[in-house]
């Protein structure tokens, strides 16, 4: 959970790239501010919520995605949660937004449509201010932002923050019949035996530090 | 893999570089770097701001909300962490300064040097921005390279020089007396771009940026974009112009030597000169096509680090 190293690495790389440009002056004004506040030892979001997905329990019924669709009224073409099938039989992965510790969507969005909440690390996208530039579609390695041609804007999973405020579970988790999909404080989920941050073909977790724990099927 | 950015974005990236390059071409000419009394010292200023302006307008049409809620666009300057925000600011100011410089040049008024020079800085930033925008996207391994802004920047200068030469030969009454100098500049820029492209494609194809970047590179070298990559970008955009400019440059030097010795009368030169200028126009157009193909190839060959479907 070494936040500052990650930031330093990214900033150094960005600055190197900027060296090729006269726009370097801008970067110097923007990037060091981020580094200064980082404390190397504590996670930036101690109360970060995360998903946990147990591949050994999932039966591939897709009720999580169906419940999400009806609870959140997906815009045409936008899939907030997807259930993927593996090469082996009965191996699935249910994934939505991973509410990353280092959310690149928040960084790249030119209109500040994305916000990461301090209190629980949920990344919420405001569709009312999204201009539909699609930069985040390229930036997110998990394809969490979803663009709708019909409305010309992005929408994505917000961890059912309104349901959670009312004491309810996220719709996907409530709908899961086998408890394959659960949620909780990320630091607790990460203590689960057998839990990993990455399975084959998924992007390296160092890229954005997703708040997702997977229990893989051997 | 879905491609999210289409032709409007490609045209925008191309025009961004083209307009910035045109401005810088006229600046170089004004400074005397392209020879004395260069015929290129005005036209680049006329077109620099407007070309970037047209590109930016096209981009607005590509935004999902460009027609629905255009009032949201002011927010594009709000996230100072976003490279796209930097670009919005840089381009907006460049369009304004570029047009002011162009207008004052057109009506033959003295231009305050602060205008000219801020235009230079903004043009450099604009040309670099178009590449930097995509080079910061770590989830697209093919874009995740510091060489991309370098290639885009050199291509901006090269295409900017070509469009300025092309239009100057039509608009300006006095023909260029500095063919040799211009050809040499073309040669240096295209050779530099060729080196950068070989390095970039080589690195991506080698696999050091990962298997996905390698797959993107193969799309260009040997895949569905190979015809456009080798034919239009490398062939028509780089090799053909490099050969033409090199031959013209060598001939020019030979002619100069002959004239210096005291040989030819002017009338005898008319025929070959006209032919040469048609060839120059074709070659400059060829450079523009190559620059356009470059943007299209880099955008369309983007593959995500994970396709969002495949799991183990």
mmCIF file of N, CA, C and O in Angstrom, chain A residues 125-172:
data_model
loop_
_atom_site.group_PDB
_atom_site.id
_atom_site.type_symbol
_atom_site.label_atom_id
_atom_site.label_comp_id
_atom_site.label_asym_id
_atom_site.label_seq_id
_atom_site.Cartn_x
_atom_site.Cartn_y
_atom_site.Cartn_z
ATOM 1 N N UNK A 125 -19.264 9.260 -10.514
ATOM 2 C CA UNK A 125 -19.225 10.051 -11.746
ATOM 3 C C UNK A 125 -20.531 10.826 -11.890
ATOM 4 O O UNK A 125 -21.611 10.270 -11.746
ATOM 5 N N UNK A 126 -20.406 12.114 -12.159
ATOM 6 C CA UNK A 126 -21.586 12.963 -12.319
ATOM 7 C C UNK A 126 -21.916 13.080 -13.810
ATOM 8 O O UNK A 126 -21.277 13.830 -14.540
ATOM 9 N N UNK A 127 -22.935 12.335 -14.219
ATOM 10 C CA UNK A 127 -23.272 12.309 -15.649
ATOM 11 C C UNK A 127 -23.803 13.650 -16.140
ATOM 12 O O UNK A 127 -23.785 13.929 -17.331
ATOM 13 N N UNK A 128 -24.255 14.485 -15.213
ATOM 14 C CA UNK A 128 -24.825 15.772 -15.622
ATOM 15 C C UNK A 128 -23.761 16.755 -16.106
ATOM 16 O O UNK A 128 -24.086 17.727 -16.787
ATOM 17 N N UNK A 129 -22.495 16.536 -15.727
ATOM 18 C CA UNK A 129 -21.462 17.473 -16.179
ATOM 19 C C UNK A 129 -20.511 16.825 -17.197
ATOM 20 O O UNK A 129 -19.639 17.494 -17.744
ATOM 21 N N UNK A 130 -20.686 15.526 -17.444
ATOM 22 C CA UNK A 130 -19.839 14.831 -18.419
ATOM 23 C C UNK A 130 -20.074 15.412 -19.804
ATOM 24 O O UNK A 130 -21.216 15.602 -20.219
ATOM 25 N N UNK A 131 -18.964 15.727 -20.535
ATOM 26 C CA UNK A 131 -19.128 16.265 -21.890
ATOM 27 C C UNK A 131 -19.007 15.175 -22.948
ATOM 28 O O UNK A 131 -19.170 15.435 -24.136
ATOM 29 N N UNK A 132 -18.674 13.958 -22.526
ATOM 30 C CA UNK A 132 -18.594 12.849 -23.490
ATOM 31 C C UNK A 132 -17.337 12.847 -24.331
ATOM 32 O O UNK A 132 -17.369 12.482 -25.501
ATOM 33 N N UNK A 133 -16.176 13.203 -23.743
ATOM 34 C CA UNK A 133 -14.932 13.244 -24.528
ATOM 35 C C UNK A 133 -14.316 11.864 -24.703
ATOM 36 O O UNK A 133 -13.471 11.665 -25.560
ATOM 37 N N UNK A 134 -14.702 10.922 -23.848
ATOM 38 C CA UNK A 134 -14.278 9.518 -23.938
ATOM 39 C C UNK A 134 -12.816 9.275 -23.578
ATOM 40 O O UNK A 134 -12.277 8.192 -23.818
ATOM 41 N N UNK A 135 -12.167 10.259 -22.997
ATOM 42 C CA UNK A 135 -10.773 10.080 -22.571
ATOM 43 C C UNK A 135 -10.686 8.984 -21.511
ATOM 44 O O UNK A 135 -9.778 8.161 -21.524
ATOM 45 N N UNK A 136 -11.666 8.943 -20.605
ATOM 46 C CA UNK A 136 -11.650 7.950 -19.532
ATOM 47 C C UNK A 136 -11.842 6.524 -20.058
ATOM 48 O O UNK A 136 -11.392 5.566 -19.436
ATOM 49 N N UNK A 137 -12.508 6.385 -21.217
ATOM 50 C CA UNK A 137 -12.691 5.036 -21.775
ATOM 51 C C UNK A 137 -11.343 4.420 -22.110
ATOM 52 O O UNK A 137 -11.158 3.208 -22.001
ATOM 53 N N UNK A 138 -10.398 5.268 -22.560
ATOM 54 C CA UNK A 138 -9.058 4.773 -22.840
ATOM 55 C C UNK A 138 -8.238 4.609 -21.569
ATOM 56 O O UNK A 138 -7.401 3.719 -21.466
ATOM 57 N N UNK A 139 -8.477 5.497 -20.587
ATOM 58 C CA UNK A 139 -7.610 5.530 -19.409
ATOM 59 C C UNK A 139 -7.890 4.391 -18.425
ATOM 60 O O UNK A 139 -6.971 3.872 -17.800
ATOM 61 N N UNK A 140 -9.165 3.998 -18.290
ATOM 62 C CA UNK A 140 -9.501 2.982 -17.288
ATOM 63 C C UNK A 140 -9.135 1.591 -17.794
ATOM 64 O O UNK A 140 -9.649 1.141 -18.815
ATOM 65 N N UNK A 141 -8.254 0.871 -17.087
ATOM 66 C CA UNK A 141 -7.855 -0.454 -17.566
ATOM 67 C C UNK A 141 -8.933 -1.522 -17.344
ATOM 68 O O UNK A 141 -8.796 -2.635 -17.836
ATOM 69 N N UNK A 142 -10.002 -1.184 -16.604
ATOM 70 C CA UNK A 142 -11.047 -2.175 -16.294
ATOM 71 C C UNK A 142 -12.344 -1.940 -17.074
ATOM 72 O O UNK A 142 -13.335 -2.619 -16.852
ATOM 73 N N UNK A 143 -12.357 -0.948 -17.927
ATOM 74 C CA UNK A 143 -13.543 -0.633 -18.735
ATOM 75 C C UNK A 143 -14.763 -0.331 -17.863
ATOM 76 O O UNK A 143 -15.884 -0.702 -18.205
ATOM 77 N N UNK A 144 -14.529 0.305 -16.735
ATOM 78 C CA UNK A 144 -15.638 0.644 -15.851
ATOM 79 C C UNK A 144 -16.496 1.793 -16.398
ATOM 80 O O UNK A 144 -17.720 1.689 -16.390
ATOM 81 N N UNK A 145 -15.896 2.858 -16.902
ATOM 82 C CA UNK A 145 -16.746 3.906 -17.488
ATOM 83 C C UNK A 145 -17.429 3.371 -18.739
ATOM 84 O O UNK A 145 -16.796 2.716 -19.562
ATOM 85 N N UNK A 146 -18.712 3.637 -18.849
ATOM 86 C CA UNK A 146 -19.481 3.109 -19.976
ATOM 87 C C UNK A 146 -20.142 4.263 -20.713
ATOM 88 O O UNK A 146 -20.823 5.093 -20.109
ATOM 89 N N UNK A 147 -19.935 4.284 -22.028
ATOM 90 C CA UNK A 147 -20.456 5.372 -22.844
ATOM 91 C C UNK A 147 -21.753 4.939 -23.515
ATOM 92 O O UNK A 147 -21.847 3.843 -24.041
ATOM 93 N N UNK A 148 -22.733 5.795 -23.484
ATOM 94 C CA UNK A 148 -23.987 5.513 -24.178
ATOM 95 C C UNK A 148 -24.115 6.428 -25.385
ATOM 96 O O UNK A 148 -24.108 7.658 -25.246
ATOM 97 N N UNK A 149 -24.190 5.823 -26.564
ATOM 98 C CA UNK A 149 -24.385 6.619 -27.781
ATOM 99 C C UNK A 149 -25.712 7.371 -27.715
ATOM 100 O O UNK A 149 -25.848 8.477 -28.250
ATOM 101 N N UNK A 150 -26.682 6.766 -27.048
ATOM 102 C CA UNK A 150 -28.018 7.359 -27.000
ATOM 103 C C UNK A 150 -28.031 8.675 -26.228
ATOM 104 O O UNK A 150 -28.712 9.626 -26.605
ATOM 105 N N UNK A 151 -27.250 8.740 -25.149
ATOM 106 C CA UNK A 151 -27.261 9.959 -24.334
ATOM 107 C C UNK A 151 -25.991 10.782 -24.519
ATOM 108 O O UNK A 151 -25.909 11.918 -24.042
ATOM 109 N N UNK A 152 -24.967 10.207 -25.159
ATOM 110 C CA UNK A 152 -23.724 10.949 -25.410
ATOM 111 C C UNK A 152 -22.920 11.232 -24.162
ATOM 112 O O UNK A 152 -22.214 12.237 -24.082
ATOM 113 N N UNK A 153 -23.023 10.358 -23.182
ATOM 114 C CA UNK A 153 -22.266 10.599 -21.951
ATOM 115 C C UNK A 153 -21.898 9.291 -21.276
ATOM 116 O O UNK A 153 -22.427 8.229 -21.603
ATOM 117 N N UNK A 154 -21.002 9.423 -20.302
ATOM 118 C CA UNK A 154 -20.532 8.281 -19.526
ATOM 119 C C UNK A 154 -21.441 8.098 -18.307
ATOM 120 O O UNK A 154 -21.937 9.076 -17.741
ATOM 121 N N UNK A 155 -21.627 6.840 -17.927
ATOM 122 C CA UNK A 155 -22.151 6.538 -16.590
ATOM 123 C C UNK A 155 -21.339 5.361 -16.083
ATOM 124 O O UNK A 155 -20.682 4.665 -16.864
ATOM 125 N N UNK A 156 -21.373 5.123 -14.787
ATOM 126 C CA UNK A 156 -20.661 3.954 -14.265
ATOM 127 C C UNK A 156 -21.126 3.623 -12.852
ATOM 128 O O UNK A 156 -21.833 4.409 -12.208
ATOM 129 N N UNK A 157 -20.689 2.467 -12.375
ATOM 130 C CA UNK A 157 -20.992 1.982 -11.018
ATOM 131 C C UNK A 157 -20.594 3.008 -9.965
ATOM 132 O O UNK A 157 -19.489 3.544 -9.994
ATOM 133 N N UNK A 158 -21.513 3.274 -9.020
ATOM 134 C CA UNK A 158 -21.188 4.186 -7.916
ATOM 135 C C UNK A 158 -21.311 3.473 -6.571
ATOM 136 O O UNK A 158 -21.497 4.090 -5.540
ATOM 137 N N UNK A 159 -21.200 2.162 -6.622
ATOM 138 C CA UNK A 159 -21.229 1.329 -5.411
ATOM 139 C C UNK A 159 -22.564 1.480 -4.681
ATOM 140 O O UNK A 159 -22.652 1.277 -3.475
ATOM 141 N N UNK A 160 -23.621 1.839 -5.401
ATOM 142 C CA UNK A 160 -24.935 2.063 -4.788
ATOM 143 C C UNK A 160 -24.813 2.901 -3.523
ATOM 144 O O UNK A 160 -25.334 2.535 -2.461
ATOM 145 N N UNK A 161 -24.110 4.034 -3.649
ATOM 146 C CA UNK A 161 -23.834 4.840 -2.448
ATOM 147 C C UNK A 161 -25.111 5.348 -1.809
ATOM 148 O O UNK A 161 -25.172 5.523 -0.586
ATOM 149 N N UNK A 162 -26.163 5.553 -2.614
ATOM 150 C CA UNK A 162 -27.416 6.029 -2.028
ATOM 151 C C UNK A 162 -28.105 4.922 -1.241
ATOM 152 O O UNK A 162 -28.652 5.155 -0.160
ATOM 153 N N UNK A 163 -28.071 3.705 -1.783
ATOM 154 C CA UNK A 163 -28.614 2.559 -1.041
ATOM 155 C C UNK A 163 -27.821 2.355 0.253
ATOM 156 O O UNK A 163 -28.398 2.130 1.322
ATOM 157 N N UNK A 164 -26.494 2.443 0.127
ATOM 158 C CA UNK A 164 -25.665 2.262 1.317
ATOM 159 C C UNK A 164 -25.964 3.302 2.394
ATOM 160 O O UNK A 164 -25.968 2.990 3.584
ATOM 161 N N UNK A 165 -26.241 4.545 1.960
ATOM 162 C CA UNK A 165 -26.562 5.602 2.931
ATOM 163 C C UNK A 165 -27.844 5.271 3.691
ATOM 164 O O UNK A 165 -28.033 5.685 4.835
ATOM 165 N N UNK A 166 -28.733 4.498 3.032
ATOM 166 C CA UNK A 166 -29.986 4.110 3.678
ATOM 167 C C UNK A 166 -29.830 2.803 4.457
ATOM 168 O O UNK A 166 -30.807 2.218 4.909
ATOM 169 N N UNK A 167 -28.610 2.287 4.522
ATOM 170 C CA UNK A 167 -28.371 1.051 5.257
ATOM 171 C C UNK A 167 -28.567 -0.207 4.441
ATOM 172 O O UNK A 167 -28.515 -1.318 4.983
ATOM 173 N N UNK A 168 -28.818 -0.047 3.127
ATOM 174 C CA UNK A 168 -28.991 -1.227 2.277
ATOM 175 C C UNK A 168 -27.652 -1.657 1.679
ATOM 176 O O UNK A 168 -26.712 -0.879 1.612
ATOM 177 N N UNK A 169 -27.626 -2.909 1.211
ATOM 178 C CA UNK A 169 -26.446 -3.385 0.510
ATOM 179 C C UNK A 169 -26.499 -2.918 -0.948
ATOM 180 O O UNK A 169 -27.580 -2.665 -1.478
ATOM 181 N N UNK A 170 -25.344 -2.873 -1.619
ATOM 182 C CA UNK A 170 -25.377 -2.636 -3.065
ATOM 183 C C UNK A 170 -26.256 -3.689 -3.749
ATOM 184 O O UNK A 170 -26.295 -4.844 -3.299
ATOM 185 N N UNK A 171 -26.949 -3.298 -4.810
ATOM 186 C CA UNK A 171 -27.930 -4.173 -5.456
ATOM 187 C C UNK A 171 -27.327 -5.492 -5.913
ATOM 188 O O UNK A 171 -27.941 -6.559 -5.766
ATOM 189 N N UNK A 172 -26.111 -5.435 -6.469
ATOM 190 C CA UNK A 172 -25.480 -6.658 -6.985
ATOM 191 C C UNK A 172 -25.237 -7.666 -5.873
ATOM 192 O O UNK A 172 -25.431 -8.874 -6.038
#
